[in-house]
mmCIF file of C-alpha atoms in Angstrom:
data_model
loop_
_atom_site.group_PDB
_atom_site.id
_atom_site.type_symbol
_atom_site.label_atom_id
_atom_site.label_comp_id
_atom_site.label_asym_id
_atom_site.label_seq_id
_atom_site.Cartn_x
_atom_site.Cartn_y
_atom_site.Cartn_z
ATOM 1 C CA MET A 1259 0.000 0.000 0.000
ATOM 2 C CA LYS A 1260 1.200 3.521 -0.846
ATOM 3 C CA LEU A 1261 1.533 5.622 2.293
ATOM 4 C CA ILE A 1262 1.192 9.346 1.609
ATOM 5 C CA SER A 1263 1.779 12.006 4.236
ATOM 6 C CA HIS A 1264 -0.720 14.850 3.946
ATOM 7 C CA ARG A 1265 1.340 18.085 3.670
ATOM 8 C CA GLY A 1266 4.184 16.479 5.627
ATOM 9 C CA ASN A 1267 2.087 15.398 8.612
ATOM 10 C CA ILE A 1268 2.770 11.929 10.034
ATOM 11 C CA ASN A 1269 1.318 11.748 13.564
ATOM 12 C CA GLY A 1270 -1.321 14.462 13.530
ATOM 13 C CA ARG A 1271 -1.954 17.844 12.028
ATOM 14 C CA PHE A 1272 0.611 20.585 12.637
ATOM 15 C CA GLU A 1273 -0.712 23.498 10.574
ATOM 16 C CA SER A 1274 2.262 25.781 11.226
ATOM 17 C CA TYR A 1275 4.581 23.246 9.536
ATOM 18 C CA GLU A 1276 2.354 22.005 6.717
ATOM 19 C CA ASN A 1277 3.890 22.299 3.244
ATOM 20 C CA GLU A 1278 7.140 23.656 4.694
ATOM 21 C CA PRO A 1279 9.998 22.123 2.645
ATOM 22 C CA THR A 1280 12.019 20.819 5.619
ATOM 23 C CA TYR A 1281 8.887 19.273 7.135
ATOM 24 C CA ILE A 1282 8.125 17.537 3.830
ATOM 25 C CA ASP A 1283 11.699 16.250 3.633
ATOM 26 C CA LEU A 1284 11.393 14.737 7.123
ATOM 27 C CA ALA A 1285 8.349 12.741 6.013
ATOM 28 C CA ILE A 1286 10.202 11.576 2.891
ATOM 29 C CA GLN A 1287 13.218 10.567 4.998
ATOM 30 C CA LYS A 1288 10.869 8.418 7.093
ATOM 31 C CA GLY A 1289 9.848 6.562 3.920
ATOM 32 C CA TYR A 1290 6.581 8.283 3.024
ATOM 33 C CA ASP A 1291 5.373 9.915 -0.156
ATOM 34 C CA VAL A 1292 3.960 13.403 0.473
ATOM 35 C CA GLU A 1293 0.952 15.277 -0.881
ATOM 36 C CA VAL A 1294 1.972 18.925 -1.295
ATOM 37 C CA ASP A 1295 -0.104 22.004 -2.149
ATOM 38 C CA VAL A 1296 1.465 23.971 -4.991
ATOM 39 C CA TRP A 1297 0.861 27.367 -6.531
ATOM 40 C CA TYR A 1298 2.464 28.887 -9.615
ATOM 41 C CA LYS A 1299 2.371 32.661 -9.475
ATOM 42 C CA ASP A 1300 4.475 35.378 -11.137
ATOM 43 C CA ASN A 1301 6.732 32.729 -12.742
ATOM 44 C CA THR A 1302 7.503 31.253 -9.328
ATOM 45 C CA LEU A 1303 6.570 27.960 -7.636
ATOM 46 C CA TRP A 1304 5.185 28.125 -4.117
ATOM 47 C CA LEU A 1305 4.085 25.656 -1.460
ATOM 48 C CA GLY A 1306 1.084 26.488 0.715
ATOM 49 C CA HIS A 1307 -2.472 25.386 1.313
ATOM 50 C CA ASP A 1308 -4.657 28.507 1.307
ATOM 51 C CA LYS A 1309 -2.071 30.794 -0.276
ATOM 52 C CA PRO A 1310 1.502 30.727 -1.575
ATOM 53 C CA ASP A 1311 3.635 30.555 1.587
ATOM 54 C CA TYR A 1312 7.032 29.051 0.697
ATOM 55 C CA GLU A 1313 8.856 30.015 -2.475
ATOM 56 C CA ILE A 1314 10.486 26.885 -3.842
ATOM 57 C CA ASP A 1315 12.922 26.175 -6.659
ATOM 58 C CA PHE A 1316 11.957 23.732 -9.423
ATOM 59 C CA ARG A 1317 15.022 21.616 -8.605
ATOM 60 C CA TRP A 1318 13.508 20.872 -5.201
ATOM 61 C CA PHE A 1319 10.493 19.322 -6.966
ATOM 62 C CA ARG A 1320 12.617 17.527 -9.555
ATOM 63 C CA ASP A 1321 14.821 15.971 -6.865
ATOM 64 C CA ARG A 1322 11.730 14.546 -5.118
ATOM 65 C CA LEU A 1323 9.773 13.677 -8.263
ATOM 66 C CA SER A 1324 8.983 10.070 -7.301
ATOM 67 C CA LYS A 1325 7.835 10.977 -3.760
ATOM 68 C CA LEU A 1326 5.513 13.939 -4.371
ATOM 69 C CA TRP A 1327 1.776 14.016 -5.055
ATOM 70 C CA VAL A 1328 1.344 17.562 -6.355
ATOM 71 C CA HIS A 1329 -2.029 19.117 -5.511
ATOM 72 C CA CYS A 1330 -2.222 22.080 -7.864
ATOM 73 C CA LYS A 1331 -3.989 24.978 -6.181
ATOM 74 C CA ASN A 1332 -4.406 27.223 -9.228
ATOM 75 C CA ILE A 1333 -4.786 26.743 -12.980
ATOM 76 C CA GLU A 1334 -1.314 28.156 -13.592
ATOM 77 C CA SER A 1335 0.234 25.332 -11.554
ATOM 78 C CA ILE A 1336 -1.646 22.697 -13.584
ATOM 79 C CA ASN A 1337 -0.290 24.231 -16.790
ATOM 80 C CA TYR A 1338 3.203 24.477 -15.326
ATOM 81 C CA PHE A 1339 3.442 20.807 -14.347
ATOM 82 C CA LYS A 1340 1.809 19.668 -17.591
ATOM 83 C CA GLU A 1341 4.420 21.543 -19.634
ATOM 84 C CA CYS A 1342 7.548 21.207 -17.439
ATOM 85 C CA GLY A 1343 8.931 18.145 -19.245
ATOM 86 C CA TYR A 1344 8.962 15.822 -16.223
ATOM 87 C CA ASP A 1345 6.503 13.097 -15.274
ATOM 88 C CA PHE A 1346 5.168 14.586 -12.043
ATOM 89 C CA ASN A 1347 2.103 13.084 -10.412
ATOM 90 C CA PHE A 1348 -0.177 16.128 -10.173
ATOM 91 C CA PHE A 1349 -3.880 16.778 -9.837
ATOM 92 C CA TRP A 1350 -6.565 19.316 -9.047
ATOM 93 C CA HIS A 1351 -9.601 18.749 -6.858
ATOM 94 C CA GLU A 1352 -11.927 20.575 -4.541
ATOM 95 C CA THR A 1353 -14.892 18.578 -3.249
ATOM 96 C CA ASP A 1354 -15.126 16.156 -6.170
ATOM 97 C CA THR A 1355 -15.906 12.573 -5.177
ATOM 98 C CA VAL A 1356 -12.896 11.451 -7.205
ATOM 99 C CA THR A 1357 -10.276 12.964 -9.414
ATOM 100 C CA LEU A 1358 -7.742 11.265 -11.653
ATOM 101 C CA THR A 1359 -4.089 12.242 -11.177
ATOM 102 C CA SER A 1360 -1.778 12.771 -14.148
ATOM 103 C CA GLN A 1361 -0.396 9.267 -13.493
ATOM 104 C CA ASN A 1362 -3.915 7.762 -13.493
ATOM 105 C CA TYR A 1363 -4.378 7.261 -9.765
ATOM 106 C CA ILE A 1364 -7.950 7.601 -8.483
ATOM 107 C CA TRP A 1365 -7.773 10.219 -5.698
ATOM 108 C CA VAL A 1366 -10.893 9.834 -3.520
ATOM 109 C CA TYR A 1367 -12.465 12.463 -1.296
ATOM 110 C CA PRO A 1368 -12.952 11.545 2.398
ATOM 111 C CA GLY A 1369 -16.069 9.539 3.119
ATOM 112 C CA LYS A 1370 -16.395 8.034 -0.364
ATOM 113 C CA GLN A 1371 -14.652 4.679 0.118
ATOM 114 C CA PRO A 1372 -14.411 1.828 -0.694
ATOM 115 C CA ILE A 1373 -13.334 2.316 -4.321
ATOM 116 C CA LYS A 1374 -11.132 -0.345 -5.878
ATOM 117 C CA ASN A 1375 -7.508 0.627 -6.662
ATOM 118 C CA SER A 1376 -7.905 4.147 -5.290
ATOM 119 C CA ILE A 1377 -6.042 6.461 -2.947
ATOM 120 C CA ALA A 1378 -8.137 6.938 0.206
ATOM 121 C CA VAL A 1379 -7.757 10.528 1.419
ATOM 122 C CA MET A 1380 -8.098 11.094 5.173
ATOM 123 C CA PRO A 1381 -10.029 7.847 5.728
ATOM 124 C CA GLU A 1382 -9.939 8.325 9.496
ATOM 125 C CA ILE A 1383 -12.427 11.216 9.259
ATOM 126 C CA TYR A 1384 -15.317 8.888 8.373
ATOM 127 C CA ASN A 1385 -13.709 5.586 9.352
ATOM 128 C CA ASP A 1386 -13.580 4.678 5.647
ATOM 129 C CA ASP A 1387 -13.030 1.087 4.583
ATOM 130 C CA VAL A 1388 -9.623 1.160 2.842
ATOM 131 C CA SER A 1389 -9.534 -2.558 2.026
ATOM 132 C CA LYS A 1390 -9.901 -1.924 -1.718
ATOM 133 C CA ALA A 1391 -7.529 1.063 -1.812
ATOM 134 C CA ILE A 1392 -3.952 0.866 -3.057
ATOM 135 C CA GLY A 1393 -2.920 3.848 -0.975
ATOM 136 C CA VAL A 1394 -3.804 6.185 1.862
ATOM 137 C CA CYS A 1395 -3.139 9.919 2.268
ATOM 138 C CA SER A 1396 -3.440 11.054 5.867
ATOM 139 C CA ASP A 1397 -2.285 13.447 8.582
ATOM 140 C CA VAL A 1398 -1.767 10.329 10.728
ATOM 141 C CA ILE A 1399 -0.146 8.175 8.050
ATOM 142 C CA GLU A 1400 2.065 6.386 10.553
ATOM 143 C CA LYS A 1401 -1.036 4.636 11.900
ATOM 144 C CA TYR A 1402 -1.396 2.886 8.499
ATOM 145 C CA ARG A 1403 2.145 1.518 8.488
ATOM 146 C CA ILE A 1404 2.042 -2.220 9.013
#
């Protein structure tokens, strides 16, 4: 099963650290993939959930390509990752039941499981059945490590 840290969180939500590059790297060092919130604004990449908070160089993304699940937060970021020349796993969603990532993963909104071969997002919120999922994205991802 793919284990995906939500914004760098592993054992609970720590809003002041979410999407901060060092925090994300700590989750990667512990063996997790990480869902990150990304903005592209004024020819610059940014990490941040509600707004661009941390300016980040493209090389940072490239060096972590296989570990990042890029949640594009504006249309410009979708276009950027589509055209950048690398095979990033990126997506856009709001409250959609499911969305398909650029690498054809089914990203499923909390409370909508079980869906076969999907990524269950925050399944602990509704005690979702993840038995058919191929991955979980959570603020408490360590609890899913077997």
